PDB file of C-alpha atoms in Angstrom:
ATOM      1  CA  MET A 843     -22.139   2.063  -0.850  1.00 43.00           C
ATOM      2  CA  THR A 844     -21.012   4.329  -3.400  1.00 42.00           C
ATOM      3  CA  THR A 845     -17.237   3.909  -2.804  1.00 40.00           C
ATOM      4  CA  LEU A 846     -15.390   2.119  -5.526  1.00 41.00           C
ATOM      5  CA  PHE A 847     -11.856   0.689  -5.487  1.00 38.00           C
ATOM      6  CA  VAL A 848     -10.171   0.540  -8.916  1.00 39.00           C
ATOM      7  CA  LEU A 849      -6.711  -1.337  -9.536  1.00 37.00           C
ATOM      8  CA  THR A 850      -4.128  -0.377 -12.010  1.00 38.00           C
ATOM      9  CA  TRP A 851      -4.589  -1.709 -15.690  1.00 35.00           C
ATOM     10  CA  GLY A 852      -1.620  -3.887 -15.056  1.00 36.00           C
ATOM     11  CA  TYR A 853      -4.008  -6.274 -13.269  1.00 32.00           C
ATOM     12  CA  SER A 854      -5.977  -6.918 -16.209  1.00 29.00           C
ATOM     13  CA  PHE A 855      -3.307  -8.292 -17.953  1.00 28.00           C
ATOM     14  CA  VAL A 856      -0.789 -10.121 -15.423  1.00 30.00           C
ATOM     15  CA  ALA A 857      -1.713 -13.476 -16.735  1.00 27.00           C
ATOM     16  CA  VAL A 858      -0.646 -12.621 -20.344  1.00 26.00           C
ATOM     17  CA  LYS A 859       2.318 -10.251 -19.223  1.00 30.00           C
ATOM     18  CA  LEU A 860       3.885 -12.810 -16.868  1.00 29.00           C
ATOM     19  CA  THR A 861       4.909 -14.748 -20.105  1.00 26.00           C
ATOM     20  CA  GLN A 862       6.495 -11.602 -21.315  1.00 29.00           C
ATOM     21  CA  ASN A 863       9.519 -10.581 -19.167  1.00 32.00           C
ATOM     22  CA  PHE A 864       7.365 -10.422 -15.989  1.00 33.00           C
ATOM     23  CA  ASP A 865       6.006  -7.017 -16.608  1.00 37.00           C
ATOM     24  CA  GLY A 866       3.079  -7.732 -13.900  1.00 43.00           C
ATOM     25  CA  ILE A 867       5.292  -9.502 -11.405  1.00 46.00           C
ATOM     26  CA  THR A 868       9.110  -8.966 -12.053  1.00 45.00           C
ATOM     27  CA  ARG A 869      12.181 -10.241 -10.935  1.00 43.00           C
ATOM     28  CA  PHE A 870      13.880  -8.374  -8.139  1.00 43.00           C
ATOM     29  CA  ARG A 871      16.731  -5.745  -8.996  1.00 44.00           C
ATOM     30  CA  PRO A 872      18.219  -4.961  -5.786  1.00 47.00           C
ATOM     31  CA  PRO A 873      21.014  -2.468  -5.211  1.00 48.00           C
ATOM     32  CA  SER A 874      24.760  -3.373  -6.843  1.00 49.00           C
ATOM     33  CA  GLY A 875      26.661  -5.646  -4.439  1.00 48.00           C
ATOM     34  CA  PHE A 876      23.313  -7.266  -2.979  1.00 47.00           C
ATOM     35  CA  LEU A 877      22.195  -8.662  -6.521  1.00 39.00           C
ATOM     36  CA  LYS A 878      24.870 -11.261  -6.589  1.00 43.00           C
ATOM     37  CA  GLN A 879      23.467 -13.008  -3.599  1.00 44.00           C
ATOM     38  CA  MET A 880      20.104 -13.318  -4.678  1.00 41.00           C
ATOM     39  CA  ARG A 881      19.037 -16.595  -6.318  1.00 39.00           C
ATOM     40  CA  ARG A 882      16.038 -16.454  -8.376  1.00 42.00           C
ATOM     41  CA  ILE A 883      13.022 -18.844  -8.847  1.00 37.00           C
ATOM     42  CA  SER A 884      12.616 -20.682 -12.400  1.00 36.00           C
ATOM     43  CA  ARG A 885      10.558 -18.404 -14.989  1.00 39.00           C
ATOM     44  CA  THR A 886       8.414 -20.984 -15.642  1.00 36.00           C
ATOM     45  CA  LYS A 887       7.367 -22.029 -12.364  1.00 40.00           C
ATOM     46  CA  MET A 888       6.823 -18.298 -11.189  1.00 40.00           C
ATOM     47  CA  THR A 889       4.658 -17.566 -14.380  1.00 41.00           C
ATOM     48  CA  LEU A 890       2.272 -20.242 -13.366  1.00 38.00           C
ATOM     49  CA  TYR A 891       2.101 -19.449  -9.867  1.00 41.00           C
ATOM     50  CA  THR A 892       2.101 -15.706  -9.881  1.00 41.00           C
ATOM     51  CA  ALA A 893      -0.671 -15.835 -12.329  1.00 42.00           C
ATOM     52  CA  ALA A 894      -2.507 -18.108 -10.165  1.00 41.00           C
ATOM     53  CA  ALA A 895      -2.099 -16.042  -7.334  1.00 40.00           C
ATOM     54  CA  SER A 896      -3.420 -12.862  -9.143  1.00 41.00           C
ATOM     55  CA  LEU A 897      -6.871 -14.310  -9.903  1.00 37.00           C
ATOM     56  CA  PHE A 898      -8.648 -12.705  -7.200  1.00 36.00           C
ATOM     57  CA  VAL A 899      -7.065  -9.441  -8.209  1.00 36.00           C
ATOM     58  CA  LEU A 900      -8.460  -9.821 -11.517  1.00 36.00           C
ATOM     59  CA  PHE A 901     -11.771 -10.347 -10.680  1.00 35.00           C
ATOM     60  CA  SER A 902     -11.945  -7.753  -7.996  1.00 36.00           C
ATOM     61  CA  ALA A 903     -10.926  -4.843 -10.533  1.00 36.00           C
ATOM     62  CA  GLN A 904     -13.789  -2.277 -11.638  1.00 37.00           C
ATOM     63  CA  PRO A 905     -13.784   0.236 -14.101  1.00 36.00           C
ATOM     64  CA  VAL A 906     -11.568   3.358 -13.791  1.00 40.00           C
ATOM     65  CA  LEU A 907     -14.043   6.243 -13.307  1.00 44.00           C
ATOM     66  CA  ALA A 908     -13.072  10.060 -13.741  1.00 46.00           C
ATOM     67  CA  SER A 909     -13.788  12.742 -11.082  1.00 46.00           C
ATOM     68  CA  SER A 910     -16.835  14.474 -11.852  1.00 45.00           C
ATOM     69  CA  GLY A 911     -15.683  17.577 -10.618  1.00 49.00           C
ATOM     70  CA  LYS A 912     -18.972  17.880  -8.348  1.00 55.00           C
ATOM     71  CA  SER A 913     -18.169  19.730  -4.954  1.00 74.00           C
ATOM     72  CA  ASP A 914     -20.177  16.982  -3.003  1.00 89.00           C
ATOM     73  CA  GLU A 915     -17.962  14.092  -4.444  1.00 95.00           C
ATOM     74  CA  ALA A 916     -14.063  13.543  -4.786  1.00 97.00           C
ATOM     75  CA  THR A 917     -11.629  11.024  -6.409  1.00 97.00           C
ATOM     76  CA  LEU A 918      -8.949  10.142  -3.725  1.00 98.00           C
ATOM     77  CA  ALA A 919      -5.831   8.191  -5.027  1.00 98.00           C
ATOM     78  CA  VAL A 920      -5.028   5.716  -2.151  1.00 98.00           C
ATOM     79  CA  ALA A 921      -1.813   3.567  -1.821  1.00 96.00           C
ATOM     80  CA  SER A 922      -2.431  -0.391  -2.254  1.00 94.00           C
ATOM     81  CA  ASN A 923      -1.783  -1.235   1.399  1.00 95.00           C
ATOM     82  CA  PHE A 924      -4.109   1.249   2.743  1.00 96.00           C
ATOM     83  CA  ARG A 925      -7.080   0.445   0.509  1.00 95.00           C
ATOM     84  CA  GLN A 926      -9.410  -1.814   3.128  1.00 93.00           C
ATOM     85  CA  THR A 927      -9.026   1.107   5.710  1.00 96.00           C
ATOM     86  CA  ALA A 928      -9.885   3.350   3.410  1.00 97.00           C
ATOM     87  CA  GLN A 929     -12.915   1.657   2.352  1.00 96.00           C
ATOM     88  CA  THR A 930     -13.998   1.401   6.292  1.00 97.00           C
ATOM     89  CA  LEU A 931     -13.010   5.187   6.429  1.00 98.00           C
ATOM     90  CA  ALA A 932     -15.128   6.154   3.268  1.00 98.00           C
ATOM     91  CA  ASN A 933     -18.172   4.351   4.530  1.00 97.00           C
ATOM     92  CA  GLU A 934     -18.109   6.444   7.832  1.00 97.00           C
ATOM     93  CA  PHE A 935     -17.414   9.492   6.027  1.00 97.00           C
ATOM     94  CA  GLU A 936     -20.092   8.924   3.431  1.00 96.00           C
ATOM     95  CA  ALA A 937     -22.673   8.467   6.316  1.00 95.00           C
ATOM     96  CA  LEU A 938     -21.622  11.412   8.345  1.00 94.00           C
ATOM     97  CA  THR A 939     -21.508  13.795   5.430  1.00 94.00           C
ATOM     98  CA  GLU A 940     -23.922  12.433   2.469  1.00 93.00           C
ATOM     99  CA  ARG A 941     -20.787  13.048   0.277  1.00 95.00           C
ATOM    100  CA  ARG A 942     -19.303  10.878  -2.170  1.00 96.00           C
ATOM    101  CA  VAL A 943     -15.791   9.457  -2.595  1.00 96.00           C
ATOM    102  CA  ILE A 944     -14.538   7.183  -5.305  1.00 97.00           C
ATOM    103  CA  LEU A 945     -10.975   5.479  -4.265  1.00 98.00           C
ATOM    104  CA  VAL A 946      -8.587   4.256  -6.889  1.00 97.00           C
ATOM    105  CA  SER A 947      -5.892   2.043  -5.450  1.00 95.00           C
ATOM    106  CA  ALA A 948      -2.348   1.465  -6.653  1.00 94.00           C
ATOM    107  CA  ALA A 949       1.293   1.526  -5.774  1.00 94.00           C
ATOM    108  CA  SER A 950       2.166   5.110  -4.451  1.00 95.00           C
ATOM    109  CA  GLY A 951       4.573   5.871  -7.358  1.00 94.00           C
ATOM    110  CA  SER A 952       2.226   4.747  -9.720  1.00 95.00           C
ATOM    111  CA  LEU A 953      -0.257   7.032  -8.494  1.00 96.00           C
ATOM    112  CA  TYR A 954       2.067  10.201  -8.460  1.00 96.00           C
ATOM    113  CA  ALA A 955       2.935   9.456 -12.104  1.00 95.00           C
ATOM    114  CA  GLN A 956      -0.834   9.274 -13.081  1.00 96.00           C
ATOM    115  CA  ILE A 957      -1.358  12.593 -11.057  1.00 96.00           C
ATOM    116  CA  HIS A 958       1.692  14.157 -12.801  1.00 92.00           C
ATOM    117  CA  ALA A 959       0.099  12.946 -16.124  1.00 94.00           C
ATOM    118  CA  GLY A 960      -3.184  14.679 -15.485  1.00 93.00           C
ATOM    119  CA  ALA A 961      -5.352  12.034 -13.807  1.00 95.00           C
ATOM    120  CA  PRO A 962      -8.520  13.402 -12.215  1.00 95.00           C
ATOM    121  CA  PHE A 963      -7.541  12.664  -8.823  1.00 97.00           C
ATOM    122  CA  ASP A 964      -8.512  15.199  -5.835  1.00 97.00           C
ATOM    123  CA  ALA A 965      -6.356  14.000  -3.218  1.00 98.00           C
ATOM    124  CA  LEU A 966      -3.500  11.670  -2.548  1.00 98.00           C
ATOM    125  CA  LEU A 967      -3.284   9.242   0.184  1.00 98.00           C
ATOM    126  CA  SER A 968       0.419   7.786  -0.087  1.00 98.00           C
ATOM    127  CA  ALA A 969       2.324   5.139   1.535  1.00 96.00           C
ATOM    128  CA  ASP A 970       5.406   7.498   1.975  1.00 96.00           C
ATOM    129  CA  ALA A 971       5.919  11.164   2.664  1.00 97.00           C
ATOM    130  CA  VAL A 972       8.201  11.465  -0.282  1.00 96.00           C
ATOM    131  CA  THR A 973       5.689  11.269  -2.897  1.00 96.00           C
ATOM    132  CA  PRO A 974       3.251  13.894  -1.383  1.00 97.00           C
ATOM    133  CA  THR A 975       6.112  16.239  -0.624  1.00 97.00           C
ATOM    134  CA  ALA A 976       7.373  15.760  -4.483  1.00 96.00           C
ATOM    135  CA  LEU A 977       3.680  16.886  -5.377  1.00 95.00           C
ATOM    136  CA  GLY A 978       3.730  19.800  -2.934  1.00 95.00           C
ATOM    137  CA  ALA A 979       6.915  21.131  -4.472  1.00 94.00           C
ATOM    138  CA  ALA A 980       5.431  21.193  -7.849  1.00 91.00           C
ATOM    139  CA  ALA A 981       2.213  22.916  -6.511  1.00 92.00           C
ATOM    140  CA  PRO A 982       3.135  25.358  -3.758  1.00 92.00           C
ATOM    141  CA  THR A 983      -0.416  26.221  -3.244  1.00 93.00           C
ATOM    142  CA  ILE A 984      -1.375  22.712  -1.903  1.00 95.00           C
ATOM    143  CA  LYS A 985       1.883  22.446   0.039  1.00 94.00           C
ATOM    144  CA  SER A 986       0.076  23.189   3.582  1.00 94.00           C
ATOM    145  CA  THR A 987      -2.518  20.380   3.208  1.00 95.00           C
ATOM    146  CA  GLN A 988       0.064  17.569   3.675  1.00 96.00           C
ATOM    147  CA  PHE A 989      -0.028  15.732   6.746  1.00 96.00           C
ATOM    148  CA  THR A 990       0.786  12.358   8.185  1.00 97.00           C
ATOM    149  CA  TYR A 991      -2.126  10.101   8.731  1.00 97.00           C
ATOM    150  CA  ALA A 992      -0.609   6.678   9.698  1.00 98.00           C
ATOM    151  CA  ILE A 993       2.663   5.025  10.353  1.00 97.00           C
ATOM    152  CA  GLY A 994       2.912   1.401   8.854  1.00 96.00           C
ATOM    153  CA  THR A 995       4.487  -1.760  10.276  1.00 96.00           C
ATOM    154  CA  LEU A 996       6.142  -4.253   8.191  1.00 95.00           C
ATOM    155  CA  VAL A 997       5.798  -7.679   9.070  1.00 93.00           C
ATOM    156  CA  PHE A 998       6.944 -11.066   7.504  1.00 91.00           C
ATOM    157  CA  TRP A 999       4.006 -13.304   6.540  1.00 91.00           C
ATOM    158  CA  SER A1000       3.873 -17.145   5.862  1.00 89.00           C
ATOM    159  CA  ARG A1001       0.837 -18.741   5.263  1.00 88.00           C
ATOM    160  CA  CYS A1002       1.687 -22.126   4.132  1.00 84.00           C
ATOM    161  CA  ARG A1003       5.261 -22.922   5.958  1.00 78.00           C
ATOM    162  CA  THR A1004       4.887 -24.226   9.609  1.00 69.00           C
ATOM    163  CA  ASP A1005       8.820 -23.900   9.752  1.00 70.00           C
ATOM    164  CA  LEU A1006       8.441 -20.248   9.360  1.00 66.00           C
ATOM    165  CA  THR A1007       6.471 -19.670  12.567  1.00 58.00           C
ATOM    166  CA  HIS A1008       9.049 -18.392  14.982  1.00 60.00           C
ATOM    167  CA  SER A1009      10.912 -15.288  15.627  1.00 59.00           C
ATOM    168  CA  ASP A1010      14.012 -16.087  13.744  1.00 65.00           C
ATOM    169  CA  ALA A1011      12.295 -16.989  10.709  1.00 65.00           C
ATOM    170  CA  LEU A1012      13.858 -14.289   8.638  1.00 67.00           C
ATOM    171  CA  VAL A1013      17.554 -15.493   9.330  1.00 68.00           C
ATOM    172  CA  ASN A1014      16.320 -18.659   8.092  1.00 71.00           C
ATOM    173  CA  LEU A1015      15.552 -17.800   4.547  1.00 74.00           C
ATOM    174  CA  ASP A1016      17.993 -19.678   2.535  1.00 74.00           C
ATOM    175  CA  ASP A1017      16.628 -21.007  -0.778  1.00 76.00           C
ATOM    176  CA  ARG A1018      12.954 -19.660   0.314  1.00 84.00           C
ATOM    177  CA  SER A1019      10.922 -17.736  -2.049  1.00 89.00           C
ATOM    178  CA  VAL A1020      10.039 -14.526  -0.741  1.00 91.00           C
ATOM    179  CA  ALA A1021       7.600 -12.139  -2.431  1.00 95.00           C
ATOM    180  CA  ILE A1022       8.087  -8.123  -1.859  1.00 96.00           C
ATOM    181  CA  ALA A1023       6.467  -5.283  -3.566  1.00 96.00           C
ATOM    182  CA  ASN A1024       8.327  -3.131  -6.167  1.00 96.00           C
ATOM    183  CA  PRO A1025      10.889  -1.226  -4.160  1.00 95.00           C
ATOM    184  CA  ALA A1026      10.897   1.643  -6.973  1.00 94.00           C
ATOM    185  CA  ILE A1027       7.299   2.679  -6.459  1.00 93.00           C
ATOM    186  CA  ALA A1028       6.005   0.892  -3.251  1.00 94.00           C
ATOM    187  CA  PRO A1029       7.440   2.362   0.140  1.00 94.00           C
ATOM    188  CA  TYR A1030       6.818  -1.262   1.812  1.00 96.00           C
ATOM    189  CA  GLY A1031       8.831  -2.846  -0.939  1.00 96.00           C
ATOM    190  CA  LYS A1032      11.633  -0.437  -0.487  1.00 96.00           C
ATOM    191  CA  ALA A1033      11.380  -1.152   3.499  1.00 96.00           C
ATOM    192  CA  ALA A1034      11.770  -4.816   2.587  1.00 95.00           C
ATOM    193  CA  VAL A1035      14.771  -4.334   0.671  1.00 94.00           C
ATOM    194  CA  SER A1036      16.432  -2.850   3.543  1.00 94.00           C
ATOM    195  CA  VAL A1037      15.666  -5.831   5.814  1.00 90.00           C
ATOM    196  CA  LEU A1038      16.979  -8.213   3.342  1.00 88.00           C
ATOM    197  CA  GLU A1039      20.182  -6.078   2.984  1.00 88.00           C
ATOM    198  CA  ARG A1040      20.373  -6.210   6.797  1.00 86.00           C
ATOM    199  CA  LEU A1041      20.262 -10.104   6.712  1.00 81.00           C
ATOM    200  CA  ALA A1042      22.784 -10.826   3.796  1.00 76.00           C
ATOM    201  CA  PRO A1043      24.863 -12.782   3.549  1.00 68.00           C
ATOM    202  CA  ARG A1044      23.730 -14.811   6.652  1.00 67.00           C
ATOM    203  CA  SER A1045      20.236 -15.456   4.869  1.00 67.00           C
ATOM    204  CA  ILE A1046      19.802 -15.423   1.080  1.00 68.00           C
ATOM    205  CA  ALA A1047      16.150 -15.621  -0.245  1.00 72.00           C
ATOM    206  CA  LYS A1048      14.778 -16.217  -3.518  1.00 87.00           C
ATOM    207  CA  VAL A1049      12.979 -12.864  -4.064  1.00 90.00           C
ATOM    208  CA  VAL A1050      10.090 -12.470  -6.239  1.00 94.00           C
ATOM    209  CA  GLN A1051       8.995  -8.721  -6.843  1.00 95.00           C
ATOM    210  CA  ALA A1052       5.157  -8.062  -7.131  1.00 95.00           C
ATOM    211  CA  SER A1053       3.943  -4.687  -8.479  1.00 92.00           C
ATOM    212  CA  ASN A1054       2.645  -3.562  -5.104  1.00 92.00           C
ATOM    213  CA  VAL A1055       1.471  -5.237  -1.777  1.00 93.00           C
ATOM    214  CA  VAL A1056      -1.835  -6.235  -2.893  1.00 90.00           C
ATOM    215  CA  GLN A1057      -0.087  -8.521  -5.403  1.00 94.00           C
ATOM    216  CA  THR A1058       2.663  -9.447  -2.753  1.00 96.00           C
ATOM    217  CA  TYR A1059      -0.345 -10.332  -0.276  1.00 94.00           C
ATOM    218  CA  ALA A1060      -1.706 -12.633  -3.154  1.00 94.00           C
ATOM    219  CA  LEU A1061       1.398 -14.513  -3.853  1.00 95.00           C
ATOM    220  CA  ILE A1062       1.502 -15.217  -0.101  1.00 93.00           C
ATOM    221  CA  SER A1063      -1.998 -16.026   0.411  1.00 92.00           C
ATOM    222  CA  SER A1064      -2.223 -18.632  -2.586  1.00 92.00           C
ATOM    223  CA  CYS A1065       1.331 -20.322  -1.316  1.00 92.00           C
ATOM    224  CA  ALA A1066       2.977 -19.351  -4.489  1.00 93.00           C
ATOM    225  CA  VAL A1067       5.880 -18.387  -2.314  1.00 93.00           C
ATOM    226  CA  ASP A1068       7.078 -19.426   1.103  1.00 89.00           C
ATOM    227  CA  GLY A1069       6.608 -16.010   2.475  1.00 89.00           C
ATOM    228  CA  GLY A1070       6.611 -12.389   2.041  1.00 92.00           C
ATOM    229  CA  PHE A1071       6.868  -8.733   3.596  1.00 94.00           C
ATOM    230  CA  VAL A1072       3.464  -6.717   3.694  1.00 95.00           C
ATOM    231  CA  GLY A1073       1.891  -4.666   6.149  1.00 95.00           C
ATOM    232  CA  LEU A1074       0.580  -5.472   9.414  1.00 94.00           C
ATOM    233  CA  ALA A1075      -2.792  -3.977   8.315  1.00 93.00           C
ATOM    234  CA  GLN A1076      -3.077  -6.413   5.424  1.00 91.00           C
ATOM    235  CA  VAL A1077      -2.424  -9.720   7.465  1.00 91.00           C
ATOM    236  CA  LYS A1078      -4.985  -8.324  10.287  1.00 88.00           C
ATOM    237  CA  GLY A1079      -7.425  -7.470   7.648  1.00 82.00           C
ATOM    238  CA  GLY A1080      -7.157 -10.515   5.601  1.00 76.00           C
ATOM    239  CA  GLU A1081      -6.198 -14.222   6.035  1.00 63.00           C
ATOM    240  CA  SER A1082      -6.431 -15.134   9.511  1.00 59.00           C
ATOM    241  CA  SER A1083      -4.133 -18.372   8.847  1.00 77.00           C
ATOM    242  CA  GLY A1084      -0.569 -18.538   8.894  1.00 82.00           C
ATOM    243  CA  HIS A1085       1.894 -16.938  10.897  1.00 84.00           C
ATOM    244  CA  TYR A1086       3.613 -13.435  10.785  1.00 87.00           C
ATOM    245  CA  TRP A1087       6.395 -11.823  12.495  1.00 87.00           C
ATOM    246  CA  THR A1088       6.678  -7.952  12.774  1.00 90.00           C
ATOM    247  CA  VAL A1089      10.139  -6.900  11.882  1.00 91.00           C
ATOM    248  CA  PRO A1090      11.883  -4.749  14.314  1.00 90.00           C
ATOM    249  CA  GLN A1091      11.552  -1.092  13.273  1.00 91.00           C
ATOM    250  CA  SER A1092      15.003  -0.347  13.841  1.00 93.00           C
ATOM    251  CA  TRP A1093      15.663  -2.482  10.577  1.00 93.00           C
ATOM    252  CA  TYR A1094      13.732  -0.063   8.260  1.00 95.00           C
ATOM    253  CA  SER A1095      13.002   3.561   7.714  1.00 95.00           C
ATOM    254  CA  PRO A1096       9.759   4.596   9.274  1.00 95.00           C
ATOM    255  CA  ILE A1097       6.982   4.252   6.689  1.00 97.00           C
ATOM    256  CA  ARG A1098       5.319   7.611   7.498  1.00 97.00           C
ATOM    257  CA  GLN A1099       1.955   7.633   5.427  1.00 98.00           C
ATOM    258  CA  ASP A1100       1.172  11.181   4.384  1.00 98.00           C
ATOM    259  CA  ALA A1101      -1.838  12.595   2.403  1.00 98.00           C
ATOM    260  CA  ILE A1102      -2.200  16.016   0.344  1.00 98.00           C
ATOM    261  CA  LEU A1103      -4.532  17.442  -1.782  1.00 97.00           C
ATOM    262  CA  THR A1104      -3.951  17.562  -5.718  1.00 97.00           C
ATOM    263  CA  PRO A1105      -4.066  20.813  -7.575  1.00 95.00           C
ATOM    264  CA  GLN A1106      -7.186  19.615  -9.164  1.00 94.00           C
ATOM    265  CA  GLY A1107      -8.609  19.012  -5.762  1.00 95.00           C
ATOM    266  CA  GLU A1108      -7.642  22.245  -4.233  1.00 93.00           C
ATOM    267  CA  ALA A1109     -11.145  23.766  -4.814  1.00 92.00           C
ATOM    268  CA  ASN A1110     -12.895  20.568  -4.018  1.00 95.00           C
ATOM    269  CA  ASP A1111     -14.770  20.322  -1.154  1.00 94.00           C
ATOM    270  CA  THR A1112     -15.328  16.828  -0.414  1.00 96.00           C
ATOM    271  CA  ALA A1113     -11.685  16.154  -0.943  1.00 96.00           C
ATOM    272  CA  ARG A1114     -10.529  18.764   1.922  1.00 95.00           C
ATOM    273  CA  CYS A1115     -13.635  17.361   4.067  1.00 95.00           C
ATOM    274  CA  PHE A1116     -12.274  13.748   3.798  1.00 97.00           C
ATOM    275  CA  LEU A1117      -8.340  15.157   4.658  1.00 96.00           C
ATOM    276  CA  LEU A1118     -10.332  16.762   7.909  1.00 95.00           C
ATOM    277  CA  PHE A1119     -12.149  13.535   8.725  1.00 95.00           C
ATOM    278  CA  LEU A1120      -8.856  11.625   8.531  1.00 95.00           C
ATOM    279  CA  GLN A1121      -7.648  13.838  11.440  1.00 93.00           C
ATOM    280  CA  THR A1122     -10.796  13.190  13.529  1.00 93.00           C
ATOM    281  CA  PRO A1123     -10.676  10.968  16.666  1.00 93.00           C
ATOM    282  CA  THR A1124     -13.216   8.682  14.909  1.00 94.00           C
ATOM    283  CA  ALA A1125     -10.858   8.193  11.657  1.00 96.00           C
ATOM    284  CA  ARG A1126      -7.864   7.883  13.965  1.00 95.00           C
ATOM    285  CA  SER A1127      -9.556   5.021  15.955  1.00 96.00           C
ATOM    286  CA  ILE A1128     -10.400   3.171  12.702  1.00 97.00           C
ATOM    287  CA  ILE A1129      -6.931   3.592  11.428  1.00 97.00           C
ATOM    288  CA  GLY A1130      -5.302   2.429  14.685  1.00 96.00           C
ATOM    289  CA  ALA A1131      -7.572  -0.591  15.008  1.00 96.00           C
ATOM    290  CA  ALA A1132      -6.635  -1.537  11.400  1.00 95.00           C
ATOM    291  CA  GLY A1133      -2.932  -2.091  12.439  1.00 94.00           C
ATOM    292  CA  TYR A1134      -1.294   1.248  11.943  1.00 97.00           C
ATOM    293  CA  GLN A1135       0.416   3.418  14.276  1.00 96.00           C
ATOM    294  CA  LEU A1136      -0.456   6.981  14.786  1.00 95.00           C
ATOM    295  CA  PRO A1137       1.226  10.068  14.192  1.00 91.00           C
ATOM    296  CA  GLU A1138       1.380  12.442  17.114  1.00 83.00           C
ATOM    297  CA  SER A1139      -1.790  14.247  17.034  1.00 67.00           C
ATOM    298  CA  LYS A1140      -0.286  18.143  17.078  1.00 57.00           C
ATOM    299  CA  ARG A1141      -1.928  18.735  13.760  1.00 54.00           C
ATOM    300  CA  THR A1142      -5.228  17.179  14.876  1.00 50.00           C
ATOM    301  CA  GLU A1143      -5.275  19.790  17.687  1.00 50.00           C
ATOM    302  CA  THR A1144      -5.381  22.515  15.093  1.00 53.00           C
ATOM    303  CA  VAL A1145      -8.133  21.459  12.955  1.00 58.00           C
ATOM    304  CA  HIS A1146     -10.822  23.703  13.778  1.00 59.00           C
ATOM    305  CA  ALA A1147     -14.067  21.832  15.128  1.00 65.00           C
ATOM    306  CA  SER A1148     -16.057  24.204  12.864  1.00 68.00           C
ATOM    307  CA  ASP A1149     -14.264  23.759   9.617  1.00 80.00           C
ATOM    308  CA  TRP A1150     -15.141  19.556  10.103  1.00 83.00           C
ATOM    309  CA  THR A1151     -18.522  20.645  11.491  1.00 82.00           C
ATOM    310  CA  GLY A1152     -19.440  22.676   8.246  1.00 84.00           C
ATOM    311  CA  CYS A1153     -18.730  19.056   6.200  1.00 90.00           C
ATOM    312  CA  LEU A1154     -21.254  17.301   8.207  1.00 87.00           C
ATOM    313  CA  SER A1155     -24.769  16.531   6.918  1.00 70.00           C
ATOM    314  CA  GLN A1156     -27.441  18.576   8.297  1.00 53.00           C
TER     315      GLN A1156
END
């Protein structure tokens, strides 16, 4: 298996940074008006808890690899929530095409910043539609390559609290510690803020902000917090213990996840082939089984069979 996952540099220093203004995992900064209703967990307690919760991330990180520029391989920037599913897709893609893909995982906003700064990514699989749209607006020649590959589902998951197992768990969060991803750069965190704003002032949680949904998942999994908001795909693909509740979709804006080529990847055949692969029945089946909703297949129907056939190994 040649596909690699690379996490952002922040993970490498999380245990240290947590004692320095929570750089790796920060206190929540909600919109004005909502801030007064939030009660924070003690700095010392969360410093210890979050450092322990992130250990599995520290040991899973691998060195960042730069794109080689070869037409038979591509470096893909993948939103953190989609990394497990992307790995399954990459395995299938590589087996079908004998092409190599390198997957780099981080929050969508962080990936955009890296691309804007010249990072060697050939395509972006974002957790929202806004980020790829911004990328396309800055480089009109790639705008037509943008499409929705999945629609995310937000869930509230509690692994260790047996009293948060029923459907009204979200309205009983007073004095509970709840983890969310950074809403400034993570679409799932932004959706979580919408839910918390809806619940206030009936249910006021102590909110702990992680950099992305991978760290959010780590906090919940390690029981460092009482629960938190992650994607359904993460829960289905990870811990089987605990309980989760699917948040009504009317409580947050749809998490439409879009893909797009980057300016660097415009001439990369492997990156183009991977985006074509995402629109095939095989890939859509994998995405749906992982816990994502599937977008309408209008664009899929426009993908020429000859284009995808040309990507397959002979």
